[in-house]
Short mmCIF file of C-alpha atoms in Angstrom, two decimals:
data_model
loop_
_atom_site.label_atom_id
_atom_site.label_comp_id
_atom_site.label_asym_id
_atom_site.label_seq_id
_atom_site.Cartn_x
_atom_site.Cartn_y
_atom_site.Cartn_z
CA MET P 25 -3.89 -0.22 -10.97
CA ARG P 26 -5.05 -3.65 -12.03
CA THR P 27 -8.70 -4.45 -11.41
CA ARG P 28 -10.74 -7.53 -11.91
CA ASN P 29 -14.28 -7.26 -13.21
CA ILE P 30 -16.38 -9.52 -11.06
CA LEU P 31 -19.81 -8.73 -12.41
CA ASN P 32 -20.68 -12.39 -12.44
CA VAL P 33 -24.35 -13.10 -12.84
CA LEU P 34 -25.34 -15.71 -10.29
CA ALA P 35 -28.30 -17.64 -11.65
CA PHE P 36 -30.75 -18.85 -9.07
CA ALA P 37 -33.11 -21.54 -10.40
CA ILE P 38 -36.06 -21.61 -8.01
CA LEU P 39 -37.55 -25.05 -7.53
CA LEU P 40 -40.39 -25.71 -5.15
CA THR P 41 -40.00 -29.21 -3.82
CA THR P 42 -42.79 -29.19 -1.24
CA ALA P 43 -46.33 -28.28 -2.30
CA CYS P 44 -48.20 -27.04 0.77
CA ASN P 45 -51.98 -27.10 0.75
CA LYS P 46 -54.14 -24.70 2.66
CA SER P 47 -54.52 -26.93 5.72
CA GLU P 48 -50.74 -27.47 6.01
CA ILE P 49 -50.10 -23.73 5.88
CA ALA P 50 -52.76 -23.05 8.45
CA LYS P 51 -51.13 -25.60 10.72
CA ASP P 52 -47.82 -23.81 10.38
CA GLU P 53 -49.29 -20.41 11.22
CA ASN P 54 -46.98 -18.51 13.60
CA ILE P 55 -48.54 -18.59 17.04
CA VAL P 56 -47.39 -15.03 17.77
CA GLY P 57 -49.12 -13.65 14.70
CA LYS P 58 -46.08 -13.38 12.44
CA GLY P 59 -47.68 -15.11 9.49
CA TYR P 60 -47.97 -18.32 7.55
CA ALA P 61 -45.01 -20.58 6.82
CA LEU P 62 -44.24 -21.64 3.27
CA PRO P 63 -41.41 -24.22 3.07
CA VAL P 64 -39.14 -23.89 0.07
CA THR P 65 -35.95 -25.38 -1.35
CA ILE P 66 -33.90 -23.45 -3.88
CA ASN P 67 -31.35 -24.87 -6.25
CA VAL P 68 -28.35 -22.63 -6.80
CA THR P 69 -25.97 -22.54 -9.72
CA ARG P 70 -22.96 -20.31 -10.10
CA GLN P 71 -21.52 -19.18 -13.39
CA GLY P 72 -18.58 -16.96 -12.38
CA ASP P 73 -15.00 -18.15 -12.45
CA GLU P 74 -13.09 -14.93 -11.70
CA ALA P 75 -11.94 -13.54 -8.40
CA GLY P 76 -14.82 -11.73 -7.00
CA THR P 77 -18.13 -11.70 -5.48
CA LYS P 78 -18.62 -14.36 -2.95
CA ALA P 79 -17.91 -16.97 -0.51
CA THR P 80 -14.97 -19.34 -0.72
CA PHE P 81 -12.53 -17.43 -2.92
CA SER P 82 -9.44 -19.33 -3.99
CA GLU P 83 -6.50 -17.36 -5.40
CA SER P 84 -5.26 -20.53 -7.12
CA THR P 85 -8.42 -21.91 -8.67
CA ARG P 86 -10.15 -18.56 -9.27
CA LYS P 87 -13.41 -20.36 -8.52
CA LEU P 88 -16.36 -18.97 -6.59
CA GLU P 89 -18.15 -21.44 -4.41
CA PHE P 90 -20.78 -21.21 -1.72
CA SER P 91 -19.68 -22.33 1.70
CA ALA P 92 -21.36 -24.00 4.64
CA GLY P 93 -23.22 -21.45 6.71
CA ASP P 94 -24.18 -19.22 3.79
CA LYS P 95 -27.75 -17.93 3.83
CA LEU P 96 -30.09 -16.38 1.31
CA PHE P 97 -32.55 -13.80 2.62
CA VAL P 98 -35.67 -13.21 0.53
CA ASN P 99 -38.47 -10.73 1.12
CA GLY P 100 -41.11 -8.83 -0.82
CA SER P 101 -44.81 -8.16 -1.22
CA GLU P 102 -47.63 -9.82 -3.15
CA SER P 103 -51.28 -8.73 -3.40
CA THR P 104 -52.79 -11.91 -1.92
CA ALA P 105 -50.10 -12.96 0.53
CA GLY P 106 -49.12 -9.44 1.61
CA LYS P 107 -45.60 -9.11 2.89
CA PHE P 108 -43.32 -12.14 2.91
CA ALA P 109 -39.79 -12.86 4.12
CA GLY P 110 -37.55 -15.80 4.84
CA MET P 111 -34.04 -16.97 5.58
CA LEU P 112 -32.78 -19.99 3.65
CA ASP P 113 -29.76 -22.09 4.63
CA TYR P 114 -27.18 -23.53 2.27
CA ASP P 115 -26.76 -27.30 2.20
CA GLY P 116 -23.36 -28.24 0.83
CA ALA P 117 -24.36 -31.84 0.16
CA SER P 118 -27.27 -30.93 -2.12
CA GLY P 119 -26.01 -27.55 -3.27
CA GLN P 120 -29.40 -26.07 -2.38
CA PHE P 121 -30.77 -23.36 -0.11
CA SER P 122 -33.70 -24.50 2.01
CA GLY P 123 -35.90 -22.85 4.59
CA THR P 124 -39.20 -21.17 5.19
CA ILE P 125 -40.81 -18.07 3.71
CA THR P 126 -43.38 -16.50 6.01
CA THR P 127 -46.37 -14.69 4.46
CA GLN P 128 -48.49 -12.00 6.10
CA LYS P 129 -51.74 -13.55 4.85
CA GLU P 130 -52.84 -17.04 4.10
CA TYR P 131 -51.56 -18.16 0.68
CA SER P 132 -52.44 -21.36 -1.14
CA GLY P 133 -50.00 -21.22 -4.05
CA THR P 134 -46.42 -22.29 -4.37
CA ALA P 135 -43.37 -20.30 -3.36
CA GLN P 136 -42.43 -20.06 -7.02
CA ALA P 137 -45.81 -18.57 -7.88
CA LEU P 138 -45.64 -16.22 -4.90
CA ILE P 139 -42.26 -14.78 -5.87
CA ALA P 140 -43.22 -14.59 -9.55
CA ALA P 141 -46.39 -12.65 -8.74
CA ALA P 142 -44.76 -10.32 -6.21
CA SER P 143 -44.88 -6.60 -6.88
CA SER P 144 -41.46 -6.44 -5.25
CA ALA P 145 -38.98 -9.17 -4.40
CA LEU P 146 -35.49 -8.88 -2.98
CA ALA P 147 -32.79 -11.51 -2.51
CA ILE P 148 -29.59 -10.86 -0.56
CA LEU P 149 -26.75 -13.27 0.05
CA LEU P 150 -25.68 -13.41 3.71
CA PRO P 151 -22.21 -14.98 3.81
CA ASN P 152 -21.20 -17.49 6.43
CA GLY P 153 -20.20 -15.61 9.58
CA TYR P 154 -21.73 -12.33 8.46
CA LEU P 155 -22.88 -11.45 11.98
CA THR P 156 -19.25 -11.48 13.16
CA TYR P 157 -18.43 -8.46 11.02
CA GLY P 158 -21.51 -6.36 11.70
CA TYR P 159 -21.79 -5.22 8.10
CA LEU P 160 -25.14 -6.89 7.39
CA SER P 161 -27.95 -7.64 9.85
CA ILE P 162 -31.64 -8.52 9.84
CA THR P 163 -34.24 -6.38 11.61
CA ASN P 164 -37.72 -7.43 12.70
CA SER P 165 -38.98 -10.98 12.26
CA GLY P 166 -41.49 -13.06 10.36
CA TYR P 167 -42.93 -11.42 7.26
CA ASP P 168 -41.73 -8.03 8.54
CA ALA P 169 -38.06 -9.08 8.47
CA GLU P 170 -35.73 -7.02 6.31
CA VAL P 171 -32.04 -6.39 5.85
CA ALA P 172 -30.88 -3.31 7.74
CA PRO P 173 -28.88 -0.66 5.87
CA PRO P 174 -25.30 -1.97 5.60
CA ARG P 175 -22.75 -0.68 8.12
CA TYR P 176 -19.93 0.47 5.88
CA ASP P 177 -17.90 1.43 8.94
CA ASN P 178 -17.66 -2.33 9.55
CA ALA P 179 -16.81 -3.30 5.97
CA PHE P 180 -13.20 -4.00 6.92
CA ALA P 181 -11.25 -7.27 6.78
CA PRO P 182 -7.61 -8.38 7.11
CA SER P 183 -7.54 -9.90 3.63
CA LYS P 184 -8.92 -9.50 0.13
CA ALA P 185 -10.53 -12.94 0.19
CA THR P 186 -12.46 -12.19 3.37
CA ALA P 187 -13.59 -8.81 2.08
CA VAL P 188 -14.77 -10.38 -1.17
CA GLU P 189 -16.73 -12.95 0.83
CA GLN P 190 -18.28 -10.59 3.33
CA PHE P 191 -18.63 -7.17 1.72
CA SER P 192 -19.38 -7.64 -1.97
CA HIS P 193 -23.05 -7.28 -0.97
CA GLU P 194 -24.69 -9.42 -3.64
CA THR P 195 -28.32 -8.52 -4.17
CA ALA P 196 -31.15 -8.81 -6.68
CA ASN P 197 -34.39 -6.83 -6.68
CA TYR P 198 -35.88 -8.47 -9.75
CA TYR P 199 -37.18 -12.00 -10.10
CA ASN P 200 -37.19 -13.42 -13.63
CA SER P 201 -40.30 -15.60 -13.76
CA TYR P 202 -39.42 -16.86 -17.24
CA SER P 203 -36.13 -18.40 -16.11
CA ASN P 204 -37.24 -18.80 -12.47
CA CYS P 205 -34.22 -17.07 -11.02
CA PHE P 206 -32.80 -14.11 -9.22
CA ALA P 207 -29.65 -12.68 -10.81
CA LEU P 208 -27.46 -11.36 -8.03
CA LEU P 209 -24.99 -8.55 -8.66
CA PRO P 210 -22.44 -7.08 -6.22
CA VAL P 211 -23.27 -3.61 -4.96
CA ASN P 212 -19.74 -2.88 -3.74
CA ALA P 213 -16.20 -2.55 -4.96
CA ILE P 214 -13.37 -3.99 -2.87
CA LEU P 215 -10.32 -1.87 -1.99
CA ASN P 216 -7.40 -4.22 -1.37
CA PHE P 217 -4.55 -2.46 0.48
CA THR P 218 -0.87 -3.28 0.97
CA ILE P 219 0.85 -0.61 3.06
CA THR P 220 4.63 -0.95 3.51
CA ASP P 221 7.32 0.76 5.61
CA LEU P 222 5.46 0.60 8.91
CA THR P 223 6.89 -0.61 12.22
CA ALA P 224 7.14 -4.42 12.24
CA ASN P 225 4.79 -6.57 14.34
CA THR P 226 2.78 -3.59 15.57
CA GLU P 227 -0.93 -2.85 15.73
CA VAL P 228 -1.70 0.24 13.67
CA ALA P 229 -4.89 2.25 13.24
CA VAL P 230 -6.54 2.49 9.82
CA ILE P 231 -8.72 5.59 9.45
CA MET P 232 -10.51 6.57 6.25
CA LYS P 233 -12.47 9.82 6.15
CA LYS P 234 -14.56 11.91 3.82
CA GLY P 235 -14.04 15.44 5.01
CA ASP P 236 -14.57 15.29 8.77
CA ILE P 237 -16.75 12.17 8.62
CA ILE P 238 -14.98 8.95 9.62
CA TYR P 239 -16.01 6.00 7.45
CA THR P 240 -13.44 3.49 8.70
CA ASP P 241 -11.74 3.34 12.10
CA LYS P 242 -10.16 -0.08 12.52
CA SER P 243 -6.76 -1.59 13.30
CA VAL P 244 -4.46 -4.24 11.84
CA THR P 245 -1.16 -5.80 12.91
CA THR P 246 1.84 -5.45 10.62
CA ASP P 247 3.99 -8.42 9.67
CA GLY P 248 7.70 -8.86 10.39
CA SER P 249 8.66 -6.58 7.51
CA GLY P 250 6.37 -3.76 8.59
CA THR P 251 3.68 -4.39 5.98
CA ALA P 252 -0.05 -4.07 6.72
CA THR P 253 -2.63 -5.78 4.51
CA PHE P 254 -6.36 -5.18 4.72
CA ALA P 255 -9.41 -4.69 2.50
CA ILE P 256 -12.46 -2.45 2.61
CA GLY P 257 -15.85 -2.68 0.91
CA GLU P 258 -17.15 0.54 -0.64
CA PRO P 259 -20.34 1.16 -2.63
CA TYR P 260 -20.04 1.63 -6.36
CA ASN P 261 -20.18 5.19 -7.70
CA THR P 262 -18.05 6.31 -4.75
CA ASN P 263 -15.37 8.78 -5.84
CA LEU P 264 -12.23 7.61 -4.08
CA ASN P 265 -10.66 11.03 -4.57
CA ASP P 266 -13.10 12.40 -1.97
CA TYR P 267 -11.52 10.24 0.77
CA THR P 268 -8.37 10.49 2.86
CA MET P 269 -6.61 7.73 4.78
CA THR P 270 -4.04 7.35 7.52
CA VAL P 271 -2.38 4.10 8.57
CA GLY P 272 -0.44 4.15 11.80
CA GLY P 273 -0.80 7.93 11.76
CA LYS P 274 0.90 8.17 8.34
CA ALA P 275 -1.02 9.83 5.52
CA ILE P 276 -1.67 7.48 2.60
CA THR P 277 -2.45 8.87 -0.84
CA LEU P 278 -5.39 6.90 -2.24
CA VAL P 279 -5.57 8.48 -5.70
CA SER P 280 -4.33 11.71 -7.24
CA SER P 281 -7.41 12.44 -9.36
CA SER P 282 -11.05 11.49 -9.69
CA LYS P 283 -11.64 7.74 -9.45
CA VAL P 284 -15.22 6.51 -9.40
CA LEU P 285 -15.54 2.94 -8.13
CA GLU P 286 -17.33 0.32 -10.19
CA ARG P 287 -19.47 -2.42 -8.75
CA GLY P 288 -17.83 -5.81 -8.50
CA LYS P 289 -14.25 -4.68 -9.05
CA ILE P 290 -11.21 -5.20 -6.87
CA TYR P 291 -8.85 -2.23 -6.66
CA ASN P 292 -5.35 -3.22 -5.55
CA ILE P 293 -3.72 -0.27 -3.76
CA THR P 294 -0.07 -0.59 -2.72
CA ARG P 295 1.47 2.38 -0.93
CA SER P 296 4.43 3.21 1.31
CA ALA P 297 3.71 4.75 4.70
CA ILE P 298 6.94 6.68 4.47
CA PRO P 299 6.18 10.20 3.27
CA TYR P 300 9.72 10.57 1.99
CA LYS P 301 10.92 10.78 -1.53
CA LEU P 302 13.13 7.90 -2.63
CA LEU P 303 16.71 8.12 -3.82
CA ASN P 304 15.82 6.93 -7.31
CA GLU P 305 13.51 9.96 -7.58
CA ALA P 306 16.14 12.49 -6.43
CA THR P 307 16.44 15.80 -8.26
CA ALA P 308 18.64 18.86 -7.74
CA ASP P 309 15.98 20.24 -5.38
CA ASP P 310 16.85 17.41 -2.96
CA GLN P 311 20.53 18.29 -2.63
CA GLY P 312 21.46 18.58 1.03
CA LYS P 313 18.93 15.99 2.21
CA VAL P 314 19.95 13.07 4.39
CA VAL P 315 19.97 9.66 2.70
CA CYS P 316 19.23 6.60 4.83
CA VAL P 317 19.89 2.88 4.36
CA ALA P 318 16.35 2.38 3.03
CA GLY P 319 16.99 4.88 0.26
CA HIS P 320 14.69 7.54 1.74
CA LEU P 321 15.46 11.23 1.37
CA HIS P 322 15.03 12.91 4.77
CA ASN P 323 14.97 16.61 5.55
CA ALA P 324 18.36 18.30 5.70
CA LYS P 325 19.97 18.94 9.10
CA THR P 326 17.35 16.72 10.77
CA ALA P 327 17.66 13.43 12.59
CA VAL P 328 16.24 10.52 10.64
CA PRO P 329 13.21 8.82 12.22
CA ALA P 330 13.34 5.62 14.24
CA GLY P 331 13.99 2.62 12.04
CA CYS P 332 16.12 4.57 9.56
CA ILE P 333 19.94 4.80 9.57
CA ALA P 334 21.62 7.84 8.04
CA VAL P 335 24.23 7.04 5.40
CA GLY P 336 25.28 10.40 4.00
CA ILE P 337 24.30 13.75 2.53
CA LEU P 338 22.96 14.06 -0.99
CA GLY P 339 25.62 16.35 -2.44
CA LYS P 340 25.20 16.23 -6.19
CA VAL P 341 22.42 15.21 -8.58
CA THR P 342 23.40 14.94 -12.22
CA SER P 343 20.00 13.68 -13.46
CA THR P 344 16.87 12.32 -11.84
CA GLY P 345 17.88 9.42 -9.64
CA HIS P 346 21.64 9.79 -10.28
CA GLY P 347 24.31 11.61 -8.33
CA LEU P 348 26.74 11.49 -5.39
CA ILE P 349 26.24 11.06 -1.63
CA LEU P 350 28.89 12.50 0.68
CA ALA P 351 29.89 10.26 3.61
CA LEU P 352 29.16 11.33 7.19
CA ARG P 353 32.70 10.51 8.31
CA ASP P 354 36.18 9.89 6.98
CA ALA P 355 37.50 6.60 5.66
CA THR P 356 41.02 5.36 6.47
CA SER P 357 43.78 7.82 5.50
CA GLN P 358 45.81 6.81 2.43
CA ASN P 359 48.50 8.14 0.15
CA TRP P 360 47.47 9.04 -3.36
CA ASN P 361 49.51 6.32 -5.04
CA THR P 362 47.44 3.74 -3.16
CA ILE P 363 44.20 5.46 -4.15
CA ASN P 364 45.27 5.63 -7.79
CA GLY P 365 45.88 1.86 -7.75
CA TRP P 366 42.28 1.11 -6.77
CA ALA P 367 39.72 0.04 -9.36
CA SER P 368 38.07 2.79 -11.35
CA VAL P 369 34.29 3.04 -11.30
CA GLU P 370 32.47 4.68 -14.17
CA SER P 371 29.67 5.88 -11.95
CA TYR P 372 26.03 6.56 -12.60
CA ALA P 373 26.82 10.22 -11.93
CA GLY P 374 28.83 10.61 -15.12
CA THR P 375 32.24 10.66 -13.48
CA THR P 376 35.14 8.27 -12.78
CA LEU P 377 35.69 7.31 -9.16
CA LYS P 378 38.25 5.24 -7.28
CA LEU P 379 36.63 2.39 -5.36
CA LEU P 380 37.72 1.72 -1.77
CA PRO P 381 38.54 -1.99 -2.01
CA ASP P 382 37.76 -3.42 1.42
CA ASP P 383 36.72 -2.85 5.03
CA ALA P 384 40.26 -1.81 5.96
CA ALA P 385 40.08 1.07 3.50
CA ARG P 386 36.50 1.96 4.42
CA GLY P 387 37.31 2.11 8.14
CA SER P 388 34.13 2.79 10.14
CA LEU P 389 32.00 3.19 7.01
CA PRO P 390 29.70 0.22 6.34
CA SER P 391 29.80 -1.32 2.89
CA TYR P 392 26.79 -0.50 0.70
CA THR P 393 25.84 -1.79 -2.71
CA LYS P 394 22.18 -0.82 -2.40
CA LEU P 395 20.21 1.79 -0.51
CA GLY P 396 16.67 0.51 -0.48
CA SER P 397 16.07 -0.63 -4.04
CA THR P 398 18.64 1.76 -5.53
CA THR P 399 22.02 0.32 -6.55
CA VAL P 400 25.04 2.33 -5.36
CA SER P 401 28.74 2.15 -6.15
CA ASN P 402 30.02 1.51 -2.62
CA TRP P 403 32.41 4.09 -1.19
CA CYS P 404 34.72 5.84 -3.64
CA VAL P 405 37.10 8.78 -3.88
CA ALA P 406 35.61 11.41 -6.20
CA GLN P 407 37.20 13.77 -8.70
CA LYS P 408 38.11 17.37 -7.88
CA ILE P 409 35.20 18.65 -9.94
CA ASP P 410 32.80 16.40 -8.02
CA TYR P 411 33.88 17.64 -4.59
CA GLU P 412 33.69 21.24 -5.77
CA ALA P 413 30.14 20.69 -6.99
CA ILE P 414 29.17 19.05 -3.69
CA PHE P 415 30.56 21.92 -1.64
CA THR P 416 28.81 24.47 -3.86
CA ASN P 417 25.49 22.61 -3.56
CA LEU P 418 25.82 22.50 0.23
CA GLY P 419 26.19 26.25 0.42
CA SER P 420 29.94 26.77 0.69
CA GLU P 421 31.12 30.36 0.46
CA LYS P 422 34.83 29.43 0.45
CA ILE P 423 36.25 29.99 -3.03
CA TYR P 424 39.99 30.39 -3.55
CA ALA P 425 41.64 30.89 -6.90
CA GLY P 426 38.40 29.89 -8.61
CA SER P 427 38.01 26.58 -6.77
CA THR P 428 35.32 25.93 -4.14
CA THR P 429 36.23 24.13 -0.94
CA TYR P 430 34.25 23.49 2.22
CA ASP P 431 33.32 25.71 5.16
CA ASP P 432 31.02 25.74 8.19
CA ASN P 433 27.97 25.79 5.92
CA VAL P 434 28.98 22.43 4.47
CA ASN P 435 29.78 20.95 7.86
CA ALA P 436 26.37 22.01 9.17
CA PHE P 437 24.72 19.59 6.72
CA ILE P 438 26.96 16.78 7.96
CA THR P 439 26.63 17.37 11.69
CA THR P 440 23.36 19.13 12.54
CA GLY P 441 20.89 16.54 13.75
CA VAL P 442 22.57 13.86 11.65
CA GLY P 443 25.51 12.96 13.88
CA GLY P 444 28.21 13.02 11.22
CA SER P 445 31.79 14.11 11.74
CA ALA P 446 32.75 17.52 10.38
CA LEU P 447 35.38 17.89 7.73
CA SER P 448 38.55 19.08 9.47
CA MET P 449 38.75 22.84 9.84
CA ASN P 450 42.36 22.81 11.10
CA ALA P 451 44.11 24.05 7.99
CA SER P 452 47.38 24.69 9.79
CA ILE P 453 48.27 20.98 10.06
CA PRO P 454 49.54 19.67 6.70
CA GLU P 455 48.18 16.14 7.25
CA GLU P 456 44.63 17.43 7.75
CA ARG P 457 43.75 17.57 4.10
CA TYR P 458 41.63 15.38 1.80
CA TRP P 459 42.67 13.63 -1.39
CA SER P 460 40.60 13.77 -4.57
CA ALA P 461 41.00 11.18 -7.35
CA THR P 462 42.36 13.81 -9.74
CA SER P 463 46.02 13.79 -10.70
CA PHE P 464 47.86 17.07 -11.31
CA SER P 465 51.13 15.81 -12.74
CA ASP P 466 53.57 12.98 -12.25
CA GLY P 467 54.12 12.72 -8.52
CA ASN P 468 51.38 15.21 -7.54
CA ALA P 469 47.61 15.19 -7.15
CA TRP P 470 44.82 17.53 -6.07
CA TYR P 471 43.72 17.72 -2.45
CA PHE P 472 41.39 20.09 -0.57
CA ARG P 473 41.36 21.58 2.88
CA SER P 474 39.20 24.25 4.49
CA LYS P 475 41.19 27.17 3.03
CA TRP P 476 41.86 26.11 -0.55
CA TRP P 477 42.58 23.45 -3.13
CA ASP P 478 46.23 22.60 -3.65
CA ILE P 479 48.51 19.89 -5.02
CA GLY P 480 50.56 17.49 -2.93
CA ALA P 481 53.08 14.70 -3.33
CA ASN P 482 51.44 11.40 -4.16
CA ASP P 483 53.27 9.53 -1.41
CA LEU P 484 51.88 11.71 1.42
CA SER P 485 49.18 10.26 3.67
CA SER P 486 45.98 12.35 3.84
CA TYR P 487 42.34 12.01 4.81
CA ILE P 488 39.62 10.58 2.57
CA ARG P 489 35.97 11.70 2.65
CA PRO P 490 34.41 9.26 0.16
CA VAL P 491 31.16 9.33 -1.77
CA LEU P 492 28.55 6.84 -2.93
CA ALA P 493 27.48 7.12 -6.55
CA PHE P 494 23.93 6.15 -7.57
#
């Protein structure tokens, strides 16, 4: 997982531009007893240039800039002035934050002196539009004003940029009187999610829990390809391994081991909502599973879910991600001389196949060169040894003269829930047999039927049940 460290120190140079004397402050006293007003203007500089902690975040420029509508909330306590608090507005033209700090008691000094002398002082950046999200809010008013505990159940946005803006939670609880600045640091990490293989153009629920406690319960709309993107703010020192997530009702694995979040980092998390193993991960344990167009491995003898199209049965795995898929139905019948004239394919499964050349040969079988992201051979006639291995792997108990052919156990994988056409069980009709790509001698080749393997004249027309190699 690639992360970006966004611990960018944001230097705030405090500059008092209006010196208020005692009479001016008294005149500005809040008539409802909320304190004495102390006007202040603050210059703001920003040092960071990586993706990260605030405001207008540009993927192209990688620059961090304040935006119109941003606010800086300041509060604290000082022995003479008592409590103080204020909300300052950002002015894009001057690049400054300006506003009023209200003190509990009459104070004759400057705002700079007040903050420098404070026993406690806190600054929090309130991004433009923060009230829309409900993550941050201000309670009380006047010198009693303070930032309420953040609502992490609302720290959810449809994009990384918005989450960075709204939920980085930049704060400082120390004022450096020597350099006249607050140094803001993000409290949170940002989890940036891309979840694929959902239903296209559909609103889906996003639920993140720790045990039985729900921390996030929001929704997003997928795009035309069924992908949902969203981002969540989480406090640093959170162990992501303690959380679970579902998107559209599908369980999403966040991490597989302990992962403690660091402040100011973006964690890019890309996952598939399909809980199925992929074809390029297939092992011998997956033999018998249904393979769909997207390259998913579905449970054997079970209908594939909506949005998936069954292609065939995983019949043989020679190594991880390589093997043969048995078709769900027959291709066009051929004589063996025709088959032998087709191009040979040295397949990924370590065997030589004969490639069906066109739609006429494939019949009702669609042409495939990829299943999901996995390249396949397109439909081919396999060797005798390949078909025997497939039948064995699919549970055949029909062995004659040392060679395994198919039976009802094999056909159950093809037909049960999947909708395929069974291999012909009518062994009494000579034409109802299936060619392999293996020659026996001049003029004869190997074929199989439900009772046995045998050899037949190359010019006889017989069925073909092809395979896809991957």
